[in-house]
CSV table of C-alpha atoms and ligand atoms in Angstrom, one decimal:
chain,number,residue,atom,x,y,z
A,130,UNK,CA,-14.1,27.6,15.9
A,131,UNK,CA,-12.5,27.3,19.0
A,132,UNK,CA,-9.7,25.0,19.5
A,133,UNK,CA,-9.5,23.2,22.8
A,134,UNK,CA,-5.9,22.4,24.0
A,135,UNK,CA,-5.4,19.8,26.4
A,136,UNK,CA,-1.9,18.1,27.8
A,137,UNK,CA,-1.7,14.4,28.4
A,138,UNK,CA,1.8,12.5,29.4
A,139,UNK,CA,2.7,10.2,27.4
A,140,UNK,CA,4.2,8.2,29.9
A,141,UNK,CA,1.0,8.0,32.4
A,142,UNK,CA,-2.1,8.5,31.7
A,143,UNK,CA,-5.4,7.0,32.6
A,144,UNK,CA,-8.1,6.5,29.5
A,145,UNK,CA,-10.9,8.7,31.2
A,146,UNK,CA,-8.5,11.6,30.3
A,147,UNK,CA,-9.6,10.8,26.2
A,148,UNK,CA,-13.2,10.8,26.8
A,149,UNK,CA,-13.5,14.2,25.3
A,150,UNK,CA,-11.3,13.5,22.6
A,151,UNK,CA,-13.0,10.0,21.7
A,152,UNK,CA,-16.4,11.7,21.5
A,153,UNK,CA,-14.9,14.2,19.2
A,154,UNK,CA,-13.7,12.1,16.5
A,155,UNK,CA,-16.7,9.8,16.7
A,156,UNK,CA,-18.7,13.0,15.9
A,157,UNK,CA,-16.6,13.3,13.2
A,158,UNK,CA,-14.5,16.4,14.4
A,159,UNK,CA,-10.5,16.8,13.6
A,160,UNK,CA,-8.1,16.2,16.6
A,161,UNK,CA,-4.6,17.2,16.0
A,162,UNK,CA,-2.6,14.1,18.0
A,163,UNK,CA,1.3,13.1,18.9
A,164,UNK,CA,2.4,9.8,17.3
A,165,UNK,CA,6.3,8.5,17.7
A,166,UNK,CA,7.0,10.5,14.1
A,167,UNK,CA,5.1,13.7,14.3
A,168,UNK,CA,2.1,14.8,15.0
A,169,UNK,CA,-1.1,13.9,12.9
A,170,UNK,CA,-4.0,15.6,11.6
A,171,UNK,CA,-6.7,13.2,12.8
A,172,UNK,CA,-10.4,12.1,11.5
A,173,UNK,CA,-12.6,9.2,11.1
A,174,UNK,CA,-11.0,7.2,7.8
A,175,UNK,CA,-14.5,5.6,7.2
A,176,UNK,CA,-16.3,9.2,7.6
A,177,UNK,CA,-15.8,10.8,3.8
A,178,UNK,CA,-17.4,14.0,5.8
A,179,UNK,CA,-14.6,13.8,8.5
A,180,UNK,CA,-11.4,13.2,5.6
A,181,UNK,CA,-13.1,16.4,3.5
A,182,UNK,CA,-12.4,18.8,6.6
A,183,UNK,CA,-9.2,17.4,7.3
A,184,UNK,CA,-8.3,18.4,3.5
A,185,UNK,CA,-10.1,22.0,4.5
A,186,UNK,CA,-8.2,22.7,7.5
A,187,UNK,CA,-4.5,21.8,5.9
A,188,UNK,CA,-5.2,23.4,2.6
A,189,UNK,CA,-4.4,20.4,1.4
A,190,UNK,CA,-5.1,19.4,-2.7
A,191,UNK,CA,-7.3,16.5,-2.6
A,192,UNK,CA,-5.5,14.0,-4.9
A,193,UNK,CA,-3.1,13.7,-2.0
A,194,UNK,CA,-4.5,10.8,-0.1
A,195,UNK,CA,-4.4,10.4,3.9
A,196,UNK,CA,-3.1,7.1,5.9
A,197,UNK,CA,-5.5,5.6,7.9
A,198,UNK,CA,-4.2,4.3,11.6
A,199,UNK,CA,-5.1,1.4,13.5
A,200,UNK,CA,-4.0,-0.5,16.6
A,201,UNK,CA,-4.4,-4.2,15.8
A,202,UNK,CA,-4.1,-6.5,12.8
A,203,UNK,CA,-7.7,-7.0,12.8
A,204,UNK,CA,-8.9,-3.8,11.4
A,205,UNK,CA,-6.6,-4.4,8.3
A,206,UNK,CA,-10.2,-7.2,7.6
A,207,UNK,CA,-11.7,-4.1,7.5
A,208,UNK,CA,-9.7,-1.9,5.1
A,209,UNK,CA,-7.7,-3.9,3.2
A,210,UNK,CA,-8.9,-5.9,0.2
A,211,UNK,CA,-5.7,-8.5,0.1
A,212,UNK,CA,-2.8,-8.9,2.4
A,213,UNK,CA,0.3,-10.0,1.2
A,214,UNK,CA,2.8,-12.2,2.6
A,215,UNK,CA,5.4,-9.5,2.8
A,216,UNK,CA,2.9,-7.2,4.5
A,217,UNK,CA,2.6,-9.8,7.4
A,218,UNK,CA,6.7,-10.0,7.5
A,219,UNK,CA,7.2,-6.5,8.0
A,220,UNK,CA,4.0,-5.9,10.4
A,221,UNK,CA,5.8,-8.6,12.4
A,222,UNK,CA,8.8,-6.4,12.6
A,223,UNK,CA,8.4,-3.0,12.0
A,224,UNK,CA,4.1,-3.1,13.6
A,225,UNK,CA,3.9,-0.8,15.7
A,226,UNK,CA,5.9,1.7,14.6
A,227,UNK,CA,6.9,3.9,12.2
A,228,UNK,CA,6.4,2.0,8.9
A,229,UNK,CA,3.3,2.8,6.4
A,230,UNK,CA,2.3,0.1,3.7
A,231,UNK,CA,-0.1,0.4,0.7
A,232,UNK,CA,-2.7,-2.4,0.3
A,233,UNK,CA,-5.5,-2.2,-2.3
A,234,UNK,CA,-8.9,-0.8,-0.6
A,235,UNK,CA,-11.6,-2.1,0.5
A,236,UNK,CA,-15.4,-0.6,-0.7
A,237,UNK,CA,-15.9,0.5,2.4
A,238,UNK,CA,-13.0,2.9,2.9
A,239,UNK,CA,-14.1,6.1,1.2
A,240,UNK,CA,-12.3,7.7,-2.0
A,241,UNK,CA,-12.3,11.2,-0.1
A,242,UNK,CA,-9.6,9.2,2.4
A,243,UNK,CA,-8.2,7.7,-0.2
A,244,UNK,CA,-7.7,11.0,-2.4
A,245,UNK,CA,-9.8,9.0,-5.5
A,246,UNK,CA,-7.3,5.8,-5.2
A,247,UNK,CA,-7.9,2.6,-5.1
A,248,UNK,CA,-5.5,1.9,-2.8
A,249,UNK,CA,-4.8,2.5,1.0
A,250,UNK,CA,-2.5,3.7,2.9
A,251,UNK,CA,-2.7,2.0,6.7
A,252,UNK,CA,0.0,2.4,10.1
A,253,UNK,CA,-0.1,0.9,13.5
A,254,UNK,CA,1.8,3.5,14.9
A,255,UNK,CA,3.5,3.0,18.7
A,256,UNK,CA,2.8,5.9,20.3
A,257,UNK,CA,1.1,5.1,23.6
A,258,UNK,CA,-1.5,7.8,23.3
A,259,UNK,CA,-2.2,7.7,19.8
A,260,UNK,CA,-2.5,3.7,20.5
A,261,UNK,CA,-5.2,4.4,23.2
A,262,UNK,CA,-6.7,7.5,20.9
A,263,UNK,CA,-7.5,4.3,18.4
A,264,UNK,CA,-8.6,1.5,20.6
A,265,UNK,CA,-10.3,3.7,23.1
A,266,UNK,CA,-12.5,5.7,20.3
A,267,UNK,CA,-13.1,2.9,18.2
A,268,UNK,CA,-12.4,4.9,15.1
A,269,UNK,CA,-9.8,4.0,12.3
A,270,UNK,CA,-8.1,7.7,12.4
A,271,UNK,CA,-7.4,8.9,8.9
A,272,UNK,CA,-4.2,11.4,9.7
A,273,UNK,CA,-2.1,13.4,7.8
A,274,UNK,CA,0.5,15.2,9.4
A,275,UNK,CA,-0.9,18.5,11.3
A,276,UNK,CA,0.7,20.9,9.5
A,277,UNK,CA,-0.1,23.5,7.0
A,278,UNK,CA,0.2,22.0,3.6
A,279,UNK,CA,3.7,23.3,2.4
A,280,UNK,CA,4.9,23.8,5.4
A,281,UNK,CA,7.4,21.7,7.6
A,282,UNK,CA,5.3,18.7,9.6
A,283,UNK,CA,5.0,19.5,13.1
A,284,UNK,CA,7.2,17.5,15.9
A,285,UNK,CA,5.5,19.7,19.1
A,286,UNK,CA,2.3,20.6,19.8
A,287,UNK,CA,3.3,24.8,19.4
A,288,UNK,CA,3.9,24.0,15.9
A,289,UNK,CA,0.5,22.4,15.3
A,290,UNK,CA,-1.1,25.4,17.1
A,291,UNK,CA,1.0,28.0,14.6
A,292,UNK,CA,-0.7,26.3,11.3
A,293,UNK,CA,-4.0,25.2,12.8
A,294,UNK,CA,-5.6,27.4,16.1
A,295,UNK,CA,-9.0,28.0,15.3
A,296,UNK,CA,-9.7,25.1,12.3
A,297,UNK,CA,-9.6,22.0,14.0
A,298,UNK,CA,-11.5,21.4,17.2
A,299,UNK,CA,-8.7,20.0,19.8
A,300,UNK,CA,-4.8,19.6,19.9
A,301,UNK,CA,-4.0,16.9,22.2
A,302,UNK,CA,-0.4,17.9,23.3
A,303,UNK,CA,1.5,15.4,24.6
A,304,UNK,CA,5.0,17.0,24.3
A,305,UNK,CA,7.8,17.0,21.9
A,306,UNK,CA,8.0,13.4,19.0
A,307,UNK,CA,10.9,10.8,19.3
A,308,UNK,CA,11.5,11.1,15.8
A,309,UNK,CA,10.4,13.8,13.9
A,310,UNK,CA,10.4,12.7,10.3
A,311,UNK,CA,7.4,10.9,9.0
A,312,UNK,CA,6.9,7.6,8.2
A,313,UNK,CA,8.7,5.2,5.7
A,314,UNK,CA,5.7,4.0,2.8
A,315,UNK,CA,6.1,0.9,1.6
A,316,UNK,CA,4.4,-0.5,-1.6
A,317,UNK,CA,3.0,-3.7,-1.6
A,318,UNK,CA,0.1,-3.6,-4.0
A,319,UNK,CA,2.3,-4.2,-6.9
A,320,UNK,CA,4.9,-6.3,-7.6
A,321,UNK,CA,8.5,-6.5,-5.6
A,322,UNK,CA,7.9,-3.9,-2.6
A,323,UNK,CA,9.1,-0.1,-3.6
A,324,UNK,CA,9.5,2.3,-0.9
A,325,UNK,CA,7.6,5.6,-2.0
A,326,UNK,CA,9.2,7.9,1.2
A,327,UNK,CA,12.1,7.2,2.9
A,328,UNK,CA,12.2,7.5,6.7
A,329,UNK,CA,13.2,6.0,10.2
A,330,UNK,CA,12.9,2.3,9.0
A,331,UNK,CA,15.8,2.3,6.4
A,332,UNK,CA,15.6,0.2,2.9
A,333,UNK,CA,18.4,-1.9,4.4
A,334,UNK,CA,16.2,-2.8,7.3
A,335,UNK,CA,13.7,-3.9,4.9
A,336,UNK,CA,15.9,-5.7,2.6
A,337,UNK,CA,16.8,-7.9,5.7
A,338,UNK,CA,13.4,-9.0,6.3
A,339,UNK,CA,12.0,-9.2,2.6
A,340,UNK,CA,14.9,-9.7,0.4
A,341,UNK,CA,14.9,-7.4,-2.8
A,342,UNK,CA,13.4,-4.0,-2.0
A,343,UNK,CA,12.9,-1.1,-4.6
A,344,UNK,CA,13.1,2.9,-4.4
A,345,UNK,CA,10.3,4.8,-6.3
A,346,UNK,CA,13.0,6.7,-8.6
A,347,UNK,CA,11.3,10.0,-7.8
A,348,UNK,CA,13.3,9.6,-4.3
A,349,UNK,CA,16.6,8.9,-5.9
A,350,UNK,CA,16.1,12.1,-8.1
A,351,UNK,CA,18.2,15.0,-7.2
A,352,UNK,CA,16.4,18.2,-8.4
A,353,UNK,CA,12.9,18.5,-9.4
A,354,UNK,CA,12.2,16.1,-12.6
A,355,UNK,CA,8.7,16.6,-14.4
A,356,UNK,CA,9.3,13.3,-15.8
A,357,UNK,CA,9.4,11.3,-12.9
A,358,UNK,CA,5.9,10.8,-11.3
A,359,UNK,CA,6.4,10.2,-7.9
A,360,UNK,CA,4.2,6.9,-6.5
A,361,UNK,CA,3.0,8.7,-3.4
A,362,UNK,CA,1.1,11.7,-4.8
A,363,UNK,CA,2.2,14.1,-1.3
A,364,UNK,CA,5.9,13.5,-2.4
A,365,UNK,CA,5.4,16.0,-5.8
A,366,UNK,CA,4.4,18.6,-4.3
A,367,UNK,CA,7.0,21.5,-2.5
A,368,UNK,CA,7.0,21.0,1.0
A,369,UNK,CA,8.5,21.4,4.5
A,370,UNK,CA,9.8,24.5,2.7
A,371,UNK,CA,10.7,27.8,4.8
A,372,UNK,CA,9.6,31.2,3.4
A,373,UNK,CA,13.2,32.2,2.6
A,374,UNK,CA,15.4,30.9,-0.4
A,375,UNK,CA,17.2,27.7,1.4
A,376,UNK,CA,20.7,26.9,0.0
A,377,UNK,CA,22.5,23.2,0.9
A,378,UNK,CA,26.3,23.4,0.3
A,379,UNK,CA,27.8,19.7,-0.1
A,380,UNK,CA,31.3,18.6,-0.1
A,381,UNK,CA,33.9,18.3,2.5
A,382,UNK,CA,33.4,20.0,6.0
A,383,UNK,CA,36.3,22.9,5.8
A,384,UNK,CA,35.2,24.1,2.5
A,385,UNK,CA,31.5,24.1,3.2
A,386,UNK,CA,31.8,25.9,5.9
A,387,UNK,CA,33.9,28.5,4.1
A,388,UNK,CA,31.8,28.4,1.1
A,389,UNK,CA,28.8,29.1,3.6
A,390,UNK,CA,30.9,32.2,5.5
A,391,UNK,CA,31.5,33.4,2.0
A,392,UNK,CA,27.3,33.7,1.0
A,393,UNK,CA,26.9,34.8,5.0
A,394,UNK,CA,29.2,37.9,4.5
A,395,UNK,CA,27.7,38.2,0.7
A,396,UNK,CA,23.8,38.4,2.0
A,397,UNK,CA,24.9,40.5,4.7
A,398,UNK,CA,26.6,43.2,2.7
A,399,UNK,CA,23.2,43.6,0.7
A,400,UNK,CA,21.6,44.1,3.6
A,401,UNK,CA,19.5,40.7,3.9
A,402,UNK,CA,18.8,38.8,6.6
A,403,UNK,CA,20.5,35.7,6.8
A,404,UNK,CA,21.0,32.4,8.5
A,405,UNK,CA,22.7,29.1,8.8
A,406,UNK,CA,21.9,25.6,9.6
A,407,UNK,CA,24.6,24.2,11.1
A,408,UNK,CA,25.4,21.2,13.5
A,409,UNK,CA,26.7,20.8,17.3
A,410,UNK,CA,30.0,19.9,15.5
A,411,UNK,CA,30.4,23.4,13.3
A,412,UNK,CA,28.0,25.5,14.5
A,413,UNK,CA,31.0,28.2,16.2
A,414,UNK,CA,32.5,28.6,12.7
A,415,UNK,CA,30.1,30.5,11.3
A,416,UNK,CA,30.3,34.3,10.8
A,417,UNK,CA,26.8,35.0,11.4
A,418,UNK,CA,24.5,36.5,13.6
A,419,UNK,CA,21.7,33.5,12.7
A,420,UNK,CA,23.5,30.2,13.6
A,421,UNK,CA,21.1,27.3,14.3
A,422,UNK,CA,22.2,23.9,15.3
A,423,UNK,CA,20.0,21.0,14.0
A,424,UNK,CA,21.9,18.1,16.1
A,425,UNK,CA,25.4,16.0,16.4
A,426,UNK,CA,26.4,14.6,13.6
A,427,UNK,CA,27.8,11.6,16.0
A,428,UNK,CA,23.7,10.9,16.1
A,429,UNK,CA,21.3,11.1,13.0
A,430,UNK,CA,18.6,10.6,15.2
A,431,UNK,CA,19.3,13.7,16.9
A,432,UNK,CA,19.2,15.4,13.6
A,433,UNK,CA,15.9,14.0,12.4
A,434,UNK,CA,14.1,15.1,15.3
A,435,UNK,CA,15.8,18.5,15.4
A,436,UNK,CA,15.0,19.3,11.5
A,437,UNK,CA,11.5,20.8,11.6
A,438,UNK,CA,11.7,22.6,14.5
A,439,UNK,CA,14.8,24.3,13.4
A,440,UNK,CA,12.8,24.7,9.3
A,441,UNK,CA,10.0,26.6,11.3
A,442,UNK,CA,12.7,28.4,13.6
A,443,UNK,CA,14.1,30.0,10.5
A,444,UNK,CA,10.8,31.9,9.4
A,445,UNK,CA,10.7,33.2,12.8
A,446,UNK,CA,14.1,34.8,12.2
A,447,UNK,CA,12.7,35.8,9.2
A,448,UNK,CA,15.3,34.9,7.2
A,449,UNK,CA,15.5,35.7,3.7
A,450,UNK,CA,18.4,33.3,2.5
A,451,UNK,CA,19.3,30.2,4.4
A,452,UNK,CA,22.8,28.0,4.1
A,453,UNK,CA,22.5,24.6,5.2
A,454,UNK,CA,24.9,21.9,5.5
A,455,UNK,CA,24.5,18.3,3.9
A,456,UNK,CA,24.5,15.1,5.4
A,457,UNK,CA,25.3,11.1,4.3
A,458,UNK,CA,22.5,10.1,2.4
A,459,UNK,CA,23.1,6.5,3.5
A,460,UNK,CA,20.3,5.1,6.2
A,461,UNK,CA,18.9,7.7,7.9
A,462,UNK,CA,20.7,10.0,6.3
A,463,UNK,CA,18.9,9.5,3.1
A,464,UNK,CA,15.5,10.5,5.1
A,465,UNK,CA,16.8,14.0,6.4
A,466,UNK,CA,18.8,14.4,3.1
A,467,UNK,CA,15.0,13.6,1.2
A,468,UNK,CA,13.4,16.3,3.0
A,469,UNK,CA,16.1,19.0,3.3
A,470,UNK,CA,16.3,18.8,-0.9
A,471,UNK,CA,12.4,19.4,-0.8
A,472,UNK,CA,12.5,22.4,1.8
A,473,UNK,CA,15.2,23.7,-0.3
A,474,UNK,CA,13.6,23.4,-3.6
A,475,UNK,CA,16.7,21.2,-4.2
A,476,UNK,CA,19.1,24.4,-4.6
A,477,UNK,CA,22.4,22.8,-3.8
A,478,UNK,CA,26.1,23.9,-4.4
A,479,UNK,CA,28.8,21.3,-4.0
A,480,UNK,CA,32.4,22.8,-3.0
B,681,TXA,O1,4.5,9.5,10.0
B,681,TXA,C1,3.5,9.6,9.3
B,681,TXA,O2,3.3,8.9,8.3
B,681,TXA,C2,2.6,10.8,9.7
B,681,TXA,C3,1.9,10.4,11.0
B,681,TXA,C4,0.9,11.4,11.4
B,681,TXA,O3,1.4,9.1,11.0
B,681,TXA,N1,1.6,11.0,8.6
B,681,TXA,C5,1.9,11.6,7.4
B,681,TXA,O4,0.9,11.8,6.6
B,681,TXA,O5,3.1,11.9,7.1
B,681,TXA,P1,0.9,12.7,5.3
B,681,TXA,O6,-0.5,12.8,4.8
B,681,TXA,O7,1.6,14.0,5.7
B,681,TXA,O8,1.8,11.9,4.3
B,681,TXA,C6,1.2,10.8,3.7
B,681,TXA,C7,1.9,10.4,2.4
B,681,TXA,C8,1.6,11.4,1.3
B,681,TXA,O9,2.8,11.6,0.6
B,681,TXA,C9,0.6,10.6,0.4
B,681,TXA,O10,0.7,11.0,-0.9
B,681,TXA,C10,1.1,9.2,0.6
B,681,TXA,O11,1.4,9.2,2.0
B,681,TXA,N2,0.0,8.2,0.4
B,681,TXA,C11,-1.1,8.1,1.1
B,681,TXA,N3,-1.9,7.1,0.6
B,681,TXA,C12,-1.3,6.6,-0.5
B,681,TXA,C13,-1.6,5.7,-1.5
B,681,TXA,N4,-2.7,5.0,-1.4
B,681,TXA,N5,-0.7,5.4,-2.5
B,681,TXA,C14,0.5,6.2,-2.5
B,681,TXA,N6,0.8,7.1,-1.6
B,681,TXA,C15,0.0,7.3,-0.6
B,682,MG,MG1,2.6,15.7,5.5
């Protein structure tokens, strides 16, 4: 198959420009897409043809269910079976935008979307052309992120194109994401609400709108823990994980970056090829031919959208043993610090 590439600007565009697009997903074809967190994988959520490809093209296992996206609170009438009180406070806050809630299904959203649950996954997300993708199609767009499964989720077009040129029918490339980690999921079909993946919109910033909030303790683990089940079945697997064997060293700033020249010149010596992931703050202190900066510590936000890119960056190095630093897993922190412990297969040395 070939796929078609086409550029849009996020900041002007006129709807004729999605026609093609639009008639793509309504024929039940995959459109790769830029949302506000990265970019998604997208197909008709009511099509159980349309969410089976989307599984094909990422490799993806099929117990791992897909979120459906809409752009008004209307077409929750037609996916959701119940809506909670607490799912109207938070769409009143955090809708649209980069917050994913669980609601029980209804009959007519298929079990291939759904991975064989009986719940739903939905997200009004504020991008303004995966906004007009929604509204302008008509179609609820079931979509994953537009990556390879495994591999880190794209935040540009060029990464989409890497993973999937040739098994999806268009990538709509509408430049570089705002923030580069996916959205946060929020529980609500049991119970007190339990966040299932961290991300932009922090538990705090819940907590202020609902009261008590819980983590799914599969989060709050800190190496791989076959007795924990994690709630949202994508967060078991290894992901966002580079091809070489990635190290985070924790602990105070001096000695981690001492700890990290030590392993640099270590690697080195046996003849590997190594590299560093470093930040504007300490990237200069590093002994190493391979020193990538993610972002400024003074902004997380600048991390988080730098993280993939630089995950993807490293295999293009071809590095065979990568050195990270660690960050504060408070607010945003505990995002980037989520997925850095799954790309690294949670291989951590504190100093
Ligand atoms: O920011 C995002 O959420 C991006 C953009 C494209 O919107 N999408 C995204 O989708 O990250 P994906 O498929 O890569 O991650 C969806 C996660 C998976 O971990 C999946 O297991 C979980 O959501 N999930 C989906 N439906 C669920 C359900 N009914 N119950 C529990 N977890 C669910
Ligand atoms: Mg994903």
């Amino acid at each position: 198959m070939k796929t078609i590439m086409q550029t849009i600007n996020p900041e002007s565009f006129r709807d004729e420009e999605l026609e093609e697009v639009c008639r793509i997903l309504q024929k039940g074809g995959l459109v790769a897409f830029p949302t506000e967190t990265v970019y998604g994988l997208g197909g008709d959520a009511m099509h159980p043809e349309a969410s089976a490809k989307i599984y094909a093209a990422k490799g993806r296992p099929s117990d791992n269910p897909l979120i459906v996206h809409i752009a008004d609170m209307d077409a929750l009438e037609d996916i959701a079976q119940s809506v909670p009180e607490a799912a109207v406070k938070l769409a009143d806050h955090f809708w649209p935008g980069p917050l994913t809630m669980i609601f029980p299904k209804k009959e007519a959203v298929p079990k291939s979307t759904t991975g064989g649950l009986e719940t739903v996954a939905v997200r009004m997300p504020s991008h303004p052309v995966a906004r007009a993708l929604i509204r302008e199609s008509g179609v609820y767009i079931a979509a994953p992120s537009a990556n390879t499964s495994g591999r880190p989720s794209p935040t540009k077009a060029e990464h989409v194109k890497e993973d999937l040129d040739g098994r999806i029918d268009m990538i709509l490339d509408g430049g570089a994401v705002g923030i580069g980690l996916e959205s946060t999921i929020v529980d609500l079909s049991t119970g007190v609400p339990t966040i299932l993946r961290p991300g932009y919109i922090t538990g705090e910033m819940l907590e202020d709108v609902l009261g008590e909030v819980q983590v799914d303790p599969a989060i709050l683990s800190q190496k791989m823990n076959p007795n924990i089940v994690a709630k949202a079945p994508g967060m078991k697997y290894r992901h966002y994980a580079p091809k070489g064997q990635m190290t985070i060293i924790e602990g105070d700033t001096s000695k981690v970056v001492d700890e990290i020249n030590r392993l640099v010149k270590e690697k080195t010596d046996e003849g590997c090829s190594v590299a560093v992931i470093a930040t504007e703050e300490t990237k200069d202190a590093y002994a190493c031919a391979n020193v990538r900066s993610v972002g400024s510590r003074a902004t997380e936000g600048s991390i988080a959208a730098g993280l993939y890119d630089i995950l993807r960056e490293m295999d293009h190095i071809g590095a065979e043993y990568i050195y990270a630093e660690s960050f504060e897993k408070d607010t945003l922190g505990k995002a980037i610090m989520n997925r850095m412990l799954k790309a690294a297969a949670y291989h951590v040395i504190k100093v």
